[in-house]
PDB file of C-alpha atoms in Angstrom:
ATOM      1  CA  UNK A 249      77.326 -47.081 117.697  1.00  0.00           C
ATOM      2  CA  UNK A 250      77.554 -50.004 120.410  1.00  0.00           C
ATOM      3  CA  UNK A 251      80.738 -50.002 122.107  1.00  0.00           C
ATOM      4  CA  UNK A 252      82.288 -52.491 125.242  1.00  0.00           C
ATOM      5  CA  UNK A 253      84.813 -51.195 127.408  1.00  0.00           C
ATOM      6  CA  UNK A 254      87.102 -53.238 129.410  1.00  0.00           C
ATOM      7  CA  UNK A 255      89.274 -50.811 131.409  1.00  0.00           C
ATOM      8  CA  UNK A 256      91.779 -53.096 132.789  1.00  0.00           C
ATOM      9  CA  UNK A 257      94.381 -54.552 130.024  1.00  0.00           C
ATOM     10  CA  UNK A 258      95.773 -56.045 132.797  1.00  0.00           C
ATOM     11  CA  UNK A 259      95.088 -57.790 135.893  1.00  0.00           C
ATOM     12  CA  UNK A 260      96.740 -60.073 137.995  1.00  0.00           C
ATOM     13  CA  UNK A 261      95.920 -61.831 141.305  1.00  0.00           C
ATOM     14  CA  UNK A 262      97.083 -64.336 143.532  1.00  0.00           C
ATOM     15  CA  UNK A 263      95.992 -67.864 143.649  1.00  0.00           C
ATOM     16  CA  UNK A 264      92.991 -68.407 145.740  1.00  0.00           C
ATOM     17  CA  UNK A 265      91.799 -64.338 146.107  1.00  0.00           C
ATOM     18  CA  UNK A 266      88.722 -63.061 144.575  1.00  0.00           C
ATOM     19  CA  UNK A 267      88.420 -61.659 140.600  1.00  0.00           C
ATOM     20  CA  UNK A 268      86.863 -59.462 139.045  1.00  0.00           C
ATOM     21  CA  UNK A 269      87.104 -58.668 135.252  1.00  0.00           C
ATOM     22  CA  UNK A 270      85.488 -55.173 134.241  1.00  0.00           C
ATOM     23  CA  UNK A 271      82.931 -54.914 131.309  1.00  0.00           C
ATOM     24  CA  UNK A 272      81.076 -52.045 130.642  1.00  0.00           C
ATOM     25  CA  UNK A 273      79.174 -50.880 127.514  1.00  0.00           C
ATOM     26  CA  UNK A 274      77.222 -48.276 125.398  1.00  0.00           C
ATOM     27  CA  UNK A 275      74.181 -49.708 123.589  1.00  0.00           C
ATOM     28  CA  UNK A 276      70.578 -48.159 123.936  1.00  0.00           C
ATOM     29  CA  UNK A 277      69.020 -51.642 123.116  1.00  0.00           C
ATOM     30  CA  UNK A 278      68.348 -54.820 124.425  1.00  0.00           C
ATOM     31  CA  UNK A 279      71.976 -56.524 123.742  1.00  0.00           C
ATOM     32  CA  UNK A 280      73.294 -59.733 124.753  1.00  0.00           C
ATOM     33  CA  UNK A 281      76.374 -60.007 126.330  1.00  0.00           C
ATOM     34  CA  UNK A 282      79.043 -62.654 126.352  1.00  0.00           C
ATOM     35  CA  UNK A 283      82.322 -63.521 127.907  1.00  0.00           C
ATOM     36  CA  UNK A 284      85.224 -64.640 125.108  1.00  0.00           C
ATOM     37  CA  UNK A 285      88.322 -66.385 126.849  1.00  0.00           C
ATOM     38  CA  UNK A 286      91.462 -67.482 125.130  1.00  0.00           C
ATOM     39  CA  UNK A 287      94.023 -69.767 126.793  1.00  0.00           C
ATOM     40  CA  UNK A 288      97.589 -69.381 126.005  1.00  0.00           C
ATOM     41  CA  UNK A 289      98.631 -71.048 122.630  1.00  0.00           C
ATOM     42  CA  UNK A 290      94.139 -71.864 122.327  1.00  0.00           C
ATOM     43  CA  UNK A 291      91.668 -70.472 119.685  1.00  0.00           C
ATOM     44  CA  UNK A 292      89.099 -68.287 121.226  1.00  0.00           C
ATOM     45  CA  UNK A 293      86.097 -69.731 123.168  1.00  0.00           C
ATOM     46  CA  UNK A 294      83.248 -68.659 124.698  1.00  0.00           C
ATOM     47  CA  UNK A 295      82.833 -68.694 128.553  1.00  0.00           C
ATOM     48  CA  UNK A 296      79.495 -67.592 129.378  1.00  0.00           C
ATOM     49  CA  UNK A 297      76.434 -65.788 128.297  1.00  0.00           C
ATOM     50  CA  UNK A 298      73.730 -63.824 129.824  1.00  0.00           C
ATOM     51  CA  UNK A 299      71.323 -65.230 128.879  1.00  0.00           C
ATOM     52  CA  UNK A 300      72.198 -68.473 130.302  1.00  0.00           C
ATOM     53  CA  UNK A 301      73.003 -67.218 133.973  1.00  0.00           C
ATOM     54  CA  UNK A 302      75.001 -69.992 134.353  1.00  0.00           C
ATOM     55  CA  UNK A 303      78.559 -70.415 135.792  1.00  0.00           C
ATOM     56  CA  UNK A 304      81.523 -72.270 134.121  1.00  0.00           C
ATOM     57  CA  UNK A 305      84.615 -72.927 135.426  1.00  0.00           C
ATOM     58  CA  UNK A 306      83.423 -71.114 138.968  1.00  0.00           C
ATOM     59  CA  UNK A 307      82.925 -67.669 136.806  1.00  0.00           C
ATOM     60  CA  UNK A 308      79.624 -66.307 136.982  1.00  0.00           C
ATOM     61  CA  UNK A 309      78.806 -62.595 135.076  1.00  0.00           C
ATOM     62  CA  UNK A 310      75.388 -60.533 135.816  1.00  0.00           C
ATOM     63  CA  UNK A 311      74.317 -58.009 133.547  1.00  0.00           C
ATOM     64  CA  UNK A 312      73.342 -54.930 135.153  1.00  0.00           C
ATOM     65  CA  UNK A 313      71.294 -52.623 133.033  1.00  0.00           C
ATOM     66  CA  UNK A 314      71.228 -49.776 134.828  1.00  0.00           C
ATOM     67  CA  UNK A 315      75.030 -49.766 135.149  1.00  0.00           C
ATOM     68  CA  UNK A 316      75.391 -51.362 131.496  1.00  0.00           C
ATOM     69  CA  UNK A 317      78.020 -53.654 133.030  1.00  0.00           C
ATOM     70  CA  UNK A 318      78.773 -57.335 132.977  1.00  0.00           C
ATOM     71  CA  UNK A 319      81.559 -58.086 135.262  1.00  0.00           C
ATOM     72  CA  UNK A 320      83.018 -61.358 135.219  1.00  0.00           C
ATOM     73  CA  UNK A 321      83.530 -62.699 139.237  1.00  0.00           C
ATOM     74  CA  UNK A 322      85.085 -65.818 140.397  1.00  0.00           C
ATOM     75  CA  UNK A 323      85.356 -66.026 144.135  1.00  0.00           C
ATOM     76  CA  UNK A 324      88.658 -68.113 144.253  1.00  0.00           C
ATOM     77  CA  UNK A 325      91.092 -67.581 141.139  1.00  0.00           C
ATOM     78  CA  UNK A 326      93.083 -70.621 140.026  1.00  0.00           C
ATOM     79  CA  UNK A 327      96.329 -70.839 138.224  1.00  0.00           C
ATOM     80  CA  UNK A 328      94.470 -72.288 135.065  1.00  0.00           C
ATOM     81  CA  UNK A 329      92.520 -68.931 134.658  1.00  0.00           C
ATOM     82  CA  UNK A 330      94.878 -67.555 133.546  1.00  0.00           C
ATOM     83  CA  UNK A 331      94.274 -66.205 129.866  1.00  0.00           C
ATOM     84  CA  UNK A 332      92.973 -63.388 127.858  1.00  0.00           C
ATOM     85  CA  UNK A 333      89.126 -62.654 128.232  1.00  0.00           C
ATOM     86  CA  UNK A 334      87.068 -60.408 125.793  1.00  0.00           C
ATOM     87  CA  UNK A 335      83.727 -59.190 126.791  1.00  0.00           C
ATOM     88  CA  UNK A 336      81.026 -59.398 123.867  1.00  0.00           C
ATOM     89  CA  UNK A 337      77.914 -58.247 123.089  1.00  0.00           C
ATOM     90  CA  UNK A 338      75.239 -58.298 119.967  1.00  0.00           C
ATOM     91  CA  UNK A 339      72.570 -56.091 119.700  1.00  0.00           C
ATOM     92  CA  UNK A 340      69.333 -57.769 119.211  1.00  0.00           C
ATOM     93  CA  UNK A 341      69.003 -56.178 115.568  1.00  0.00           C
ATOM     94  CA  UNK A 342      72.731 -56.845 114.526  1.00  0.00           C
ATOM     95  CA  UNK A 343      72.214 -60.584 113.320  1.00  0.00           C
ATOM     96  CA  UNK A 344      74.779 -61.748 115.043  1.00  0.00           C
ATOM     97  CA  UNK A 345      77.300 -59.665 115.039  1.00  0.00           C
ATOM     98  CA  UNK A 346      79.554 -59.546 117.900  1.00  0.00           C
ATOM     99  CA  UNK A 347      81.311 -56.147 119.169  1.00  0.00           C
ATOM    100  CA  UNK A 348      84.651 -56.969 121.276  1.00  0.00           C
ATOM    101  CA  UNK A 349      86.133 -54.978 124.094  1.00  0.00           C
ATOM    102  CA  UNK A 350      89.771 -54.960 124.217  1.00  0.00           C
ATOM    103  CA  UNK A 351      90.158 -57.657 126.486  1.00  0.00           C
ATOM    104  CA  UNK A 352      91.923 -58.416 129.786  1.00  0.00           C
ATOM    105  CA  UNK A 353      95.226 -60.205 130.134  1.00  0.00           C
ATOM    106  CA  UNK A 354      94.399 -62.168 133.415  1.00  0.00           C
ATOM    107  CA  UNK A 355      97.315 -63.546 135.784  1.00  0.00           C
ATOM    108  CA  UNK A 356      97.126 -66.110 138.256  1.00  0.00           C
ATOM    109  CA  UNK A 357     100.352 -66.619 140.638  1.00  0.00           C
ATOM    110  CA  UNK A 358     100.830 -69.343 142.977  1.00  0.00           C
TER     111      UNK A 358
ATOM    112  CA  UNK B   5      83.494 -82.674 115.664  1.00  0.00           C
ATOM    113  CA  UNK B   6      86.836 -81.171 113.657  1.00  0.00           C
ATOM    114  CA  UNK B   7      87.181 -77.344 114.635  1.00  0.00           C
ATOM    115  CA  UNK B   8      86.851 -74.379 111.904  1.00  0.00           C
ATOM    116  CA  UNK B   9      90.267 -74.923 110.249  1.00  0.00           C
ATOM    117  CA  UNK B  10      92.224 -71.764 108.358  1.00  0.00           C
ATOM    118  CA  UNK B  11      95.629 -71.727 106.300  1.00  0.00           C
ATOM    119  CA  UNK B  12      98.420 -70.901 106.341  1.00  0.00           C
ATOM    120  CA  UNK B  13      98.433 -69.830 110.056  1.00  0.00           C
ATOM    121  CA  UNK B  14     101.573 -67.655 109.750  1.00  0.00           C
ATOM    122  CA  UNK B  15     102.190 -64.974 106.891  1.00  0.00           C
ATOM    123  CA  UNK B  16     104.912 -62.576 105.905  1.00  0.00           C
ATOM    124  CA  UNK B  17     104.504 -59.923 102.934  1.00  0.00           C
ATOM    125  CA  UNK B  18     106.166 -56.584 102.011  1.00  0.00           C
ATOM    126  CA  UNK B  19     103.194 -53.588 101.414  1.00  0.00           C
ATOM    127  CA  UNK B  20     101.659 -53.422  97.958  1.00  0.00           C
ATOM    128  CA  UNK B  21     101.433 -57.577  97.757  1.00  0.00           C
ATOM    129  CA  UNK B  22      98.590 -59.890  97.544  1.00  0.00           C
ATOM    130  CA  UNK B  23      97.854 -62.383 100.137  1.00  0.00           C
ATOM    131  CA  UNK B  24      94.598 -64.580 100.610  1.00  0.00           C
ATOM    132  CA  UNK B  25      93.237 -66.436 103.497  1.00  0.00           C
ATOM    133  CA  UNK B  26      91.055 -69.710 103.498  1.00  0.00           C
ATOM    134  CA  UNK B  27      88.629 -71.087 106.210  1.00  0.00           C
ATOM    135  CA  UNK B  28      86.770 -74.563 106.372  1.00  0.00           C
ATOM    136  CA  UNK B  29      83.938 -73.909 108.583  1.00  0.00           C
ATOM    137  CA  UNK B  30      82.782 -77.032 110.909  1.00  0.00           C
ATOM    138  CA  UNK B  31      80.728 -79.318 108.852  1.00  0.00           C
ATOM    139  CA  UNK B  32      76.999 -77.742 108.601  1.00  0.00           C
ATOM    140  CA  UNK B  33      77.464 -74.201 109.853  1.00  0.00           C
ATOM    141  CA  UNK B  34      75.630 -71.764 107.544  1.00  0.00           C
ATOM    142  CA  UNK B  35      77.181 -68.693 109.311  1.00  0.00           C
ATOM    143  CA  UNK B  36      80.771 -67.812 108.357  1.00  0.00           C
ATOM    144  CA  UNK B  37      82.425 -64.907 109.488  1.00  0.00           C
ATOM    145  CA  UNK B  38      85.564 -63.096 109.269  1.00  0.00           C
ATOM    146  CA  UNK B  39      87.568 -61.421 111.995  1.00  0.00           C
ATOM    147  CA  UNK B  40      90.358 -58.962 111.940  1.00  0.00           C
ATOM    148  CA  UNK B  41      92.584 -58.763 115.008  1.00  0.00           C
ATOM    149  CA  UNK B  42      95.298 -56.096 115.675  1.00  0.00           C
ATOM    150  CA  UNK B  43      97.850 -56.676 118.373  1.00  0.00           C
ATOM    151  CA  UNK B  44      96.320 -55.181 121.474  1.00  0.00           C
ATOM    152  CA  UNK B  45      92.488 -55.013 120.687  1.00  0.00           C
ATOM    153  CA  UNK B  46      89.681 -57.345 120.308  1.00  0.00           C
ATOM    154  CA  UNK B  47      88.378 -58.773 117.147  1.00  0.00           C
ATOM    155  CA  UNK B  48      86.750 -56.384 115.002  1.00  0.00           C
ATOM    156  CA  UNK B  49      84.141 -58.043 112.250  1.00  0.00           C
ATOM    157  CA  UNK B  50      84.718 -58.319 108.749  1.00  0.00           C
ATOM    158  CA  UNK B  51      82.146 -59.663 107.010  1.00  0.00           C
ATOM    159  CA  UNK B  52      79.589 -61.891 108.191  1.00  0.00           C
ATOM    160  CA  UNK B  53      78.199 -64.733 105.337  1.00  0.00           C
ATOM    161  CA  UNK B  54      74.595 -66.953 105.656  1.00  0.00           C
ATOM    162  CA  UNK B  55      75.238 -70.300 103.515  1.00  0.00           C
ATOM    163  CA  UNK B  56      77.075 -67.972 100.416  1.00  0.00           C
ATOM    164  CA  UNK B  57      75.507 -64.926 101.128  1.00  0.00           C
ATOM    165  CA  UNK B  58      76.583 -61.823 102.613  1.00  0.00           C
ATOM    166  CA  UNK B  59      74.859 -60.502 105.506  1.00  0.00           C
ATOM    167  CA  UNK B  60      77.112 -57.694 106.499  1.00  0.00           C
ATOM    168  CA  UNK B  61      79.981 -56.490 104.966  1.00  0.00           C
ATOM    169  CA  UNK B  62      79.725 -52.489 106.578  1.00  0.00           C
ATOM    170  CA  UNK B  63      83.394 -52.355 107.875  1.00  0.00           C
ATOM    171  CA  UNK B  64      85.325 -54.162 105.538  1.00  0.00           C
ATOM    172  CA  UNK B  65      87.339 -52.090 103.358  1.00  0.00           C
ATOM    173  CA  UNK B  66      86.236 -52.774  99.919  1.00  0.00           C
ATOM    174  CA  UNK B  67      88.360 -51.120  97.924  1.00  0.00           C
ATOM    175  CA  UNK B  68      91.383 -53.495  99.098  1.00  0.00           C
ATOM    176  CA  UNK B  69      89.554 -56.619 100.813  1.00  0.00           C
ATOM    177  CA  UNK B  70      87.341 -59.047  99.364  1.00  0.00           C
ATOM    178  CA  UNK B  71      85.723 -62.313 100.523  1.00  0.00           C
ATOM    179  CA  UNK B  72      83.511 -65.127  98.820  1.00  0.00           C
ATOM    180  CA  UNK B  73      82.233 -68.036  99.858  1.00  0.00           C
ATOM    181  CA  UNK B  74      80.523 -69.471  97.194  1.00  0.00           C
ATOM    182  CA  UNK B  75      79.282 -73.014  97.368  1.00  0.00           C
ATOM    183  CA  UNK B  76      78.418 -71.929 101.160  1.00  0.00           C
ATOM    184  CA  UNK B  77      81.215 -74.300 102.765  1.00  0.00           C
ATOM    185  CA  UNK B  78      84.824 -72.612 102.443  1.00  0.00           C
ATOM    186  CA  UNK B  79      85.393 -69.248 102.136  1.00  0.00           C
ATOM    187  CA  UNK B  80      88.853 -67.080 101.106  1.00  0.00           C
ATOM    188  CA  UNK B  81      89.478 -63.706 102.410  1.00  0.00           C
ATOM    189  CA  UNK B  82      92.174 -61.533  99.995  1.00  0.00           C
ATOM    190  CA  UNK B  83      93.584 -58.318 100.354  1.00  0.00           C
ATOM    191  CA  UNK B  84      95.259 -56.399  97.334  1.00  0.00           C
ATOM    192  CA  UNK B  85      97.346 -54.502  97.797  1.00  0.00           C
ATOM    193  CA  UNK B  86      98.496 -54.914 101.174  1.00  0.00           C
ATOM    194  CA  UNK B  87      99.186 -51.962 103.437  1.00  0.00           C
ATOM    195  CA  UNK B  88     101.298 -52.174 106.729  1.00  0.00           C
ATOM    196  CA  UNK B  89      98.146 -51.462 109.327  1.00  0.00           C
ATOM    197  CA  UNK B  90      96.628 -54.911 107.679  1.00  0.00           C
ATOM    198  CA  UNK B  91      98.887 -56.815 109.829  1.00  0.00           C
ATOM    199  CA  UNK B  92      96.754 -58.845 111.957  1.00  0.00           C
ATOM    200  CA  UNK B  93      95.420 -61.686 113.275  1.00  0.00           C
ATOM    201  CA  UNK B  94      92.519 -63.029 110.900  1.00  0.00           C
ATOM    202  CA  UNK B  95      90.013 -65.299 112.717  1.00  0.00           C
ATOM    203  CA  UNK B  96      87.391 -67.278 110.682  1.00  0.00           C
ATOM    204  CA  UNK B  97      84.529 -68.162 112.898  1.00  0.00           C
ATOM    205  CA  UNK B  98      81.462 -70.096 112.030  1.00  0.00           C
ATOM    206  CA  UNK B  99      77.974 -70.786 113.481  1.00  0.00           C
ATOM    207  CA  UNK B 100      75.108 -72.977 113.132  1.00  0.00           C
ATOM    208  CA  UNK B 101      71.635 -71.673 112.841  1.00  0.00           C
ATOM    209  CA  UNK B 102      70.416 -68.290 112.596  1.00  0.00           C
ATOM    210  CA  UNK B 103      69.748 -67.473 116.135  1.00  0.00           C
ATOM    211  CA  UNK B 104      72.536 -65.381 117.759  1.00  0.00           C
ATOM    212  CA  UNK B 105      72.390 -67.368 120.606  1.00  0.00           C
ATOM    213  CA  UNK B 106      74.238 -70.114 119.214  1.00  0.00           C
ATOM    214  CA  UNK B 107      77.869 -70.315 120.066  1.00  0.00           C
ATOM    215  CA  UNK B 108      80.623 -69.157 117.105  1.00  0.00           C
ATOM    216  CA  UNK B 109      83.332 -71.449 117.206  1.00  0.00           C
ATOM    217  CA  UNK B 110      86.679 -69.959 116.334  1.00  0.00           C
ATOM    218  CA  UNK B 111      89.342 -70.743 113.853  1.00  0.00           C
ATOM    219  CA  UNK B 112      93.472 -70.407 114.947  1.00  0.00           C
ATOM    220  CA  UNK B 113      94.041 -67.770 112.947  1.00  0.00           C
ATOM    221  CA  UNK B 114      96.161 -66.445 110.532  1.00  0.00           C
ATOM    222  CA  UNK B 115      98.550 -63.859 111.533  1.00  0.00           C
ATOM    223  CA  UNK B 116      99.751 -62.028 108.814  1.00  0.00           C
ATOM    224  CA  UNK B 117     102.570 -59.419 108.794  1.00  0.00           C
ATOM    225  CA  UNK B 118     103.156 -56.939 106.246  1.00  0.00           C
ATOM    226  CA  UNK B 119     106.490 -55.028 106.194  1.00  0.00           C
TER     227      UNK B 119
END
């Protein structure tokens, strides 16, 4: 069975510094992978998708096949990223069913 | 557009009761799925409905939890009896189109507790 591993439950930076948000998962397929966030006291959106290779909000994610990762990176961390994110994926014969890593509780102090 | 909207967002019962959930879907989204949340982990499908059809239904427990849908617009999730590992978060999402690239907007939630 698919499975997405986030191995940080927590991270927290300081304004300004680099991030980096773990995803890794176990699929044998072709999946597509997403990037959930939720904002304190928000319903949960999504960020970004593969497939798209675009960035939002400065956060960019590359899948890497080999290394069945898609890290989420944004070069200079601002208070306002601060929320949960949830790394996604749907395998390409799921519909579109979407598996859920644990999530990351991201922290952004001044 | 008006968001997927779910009642009653907050939910207390003692183990053994019923409780049901409702979800309006935004206007014109075939896809309607159900979400269950426990503190600490991400959302874990339900059951996944195309207009008021099921599509997949392989992890929700049947012999407690149902969910219908059946004009293909609102759908009710209900659990009977209630056990204390059903507290949760329940998130109603729904989708347009049959393509899994298109985006599932999220409901608030209903976070029920069972004691």
């Amino acid at each position: 069975a698919q499975r997405v591993t986030q191995p940080e439950k927590l991270l927290s930076v300081f304004k300004g510094a680099p991030v980096e948000l773990k995803c890794n998962y176990s699929y044998s397929g072709s999946p597509e992978l997403f990037w959930y966030v939720q904002y304190s006291r928000q319903r949960l959106q999504l960020l970004l998708r593969h497939i798209s290779r675009e960035s939002i909000k400065g956060f960019t994610a590359d899948l890497n096949k080999g290394e069945t990762s898609f890290h989420l990176k944004k070069p200079f961390a601002q208070e306002e990223d601060s929320a949960m994110y949830y790394c996604a994926l749907i395998k390409e014969t799921s519909g579109s069913r979407l598996t859920f890593g644990e999530g990351t509780q991201l922290t952004v102090n001044p | 557009e008006a968001g997927v909207a779910q009642s009653p967002r907050y939910k207390i019962i003692e183990k053994r009761q019923s409780v049901a959930f409702w979800c309006n879907p935004i206007s014109g989204h075939a896809t309607l799925y159900w979400y269950q949340q426990i503190l600490g982990q991400g959302p874990k499908l339900l059951i996944q409905f195309q207009n008021n059809g099921v599509v997949d239904d392989s992890q929700l427990p049947k012999d407690r939890f149902s969910a219908e849908r059946l004009k293909g617009v609102d759908s009710t999730l209900k659990i009977q009896p209630a056990k204390l590992e059903d507290s949760a978060v329940y998130l109603c999402a729904s989708k347009s189109g049959r393509g899994s690239y298109n985006e599932q907007f999220f409901g608030p939630g209903t976070r029920l507790t069972v004691l």
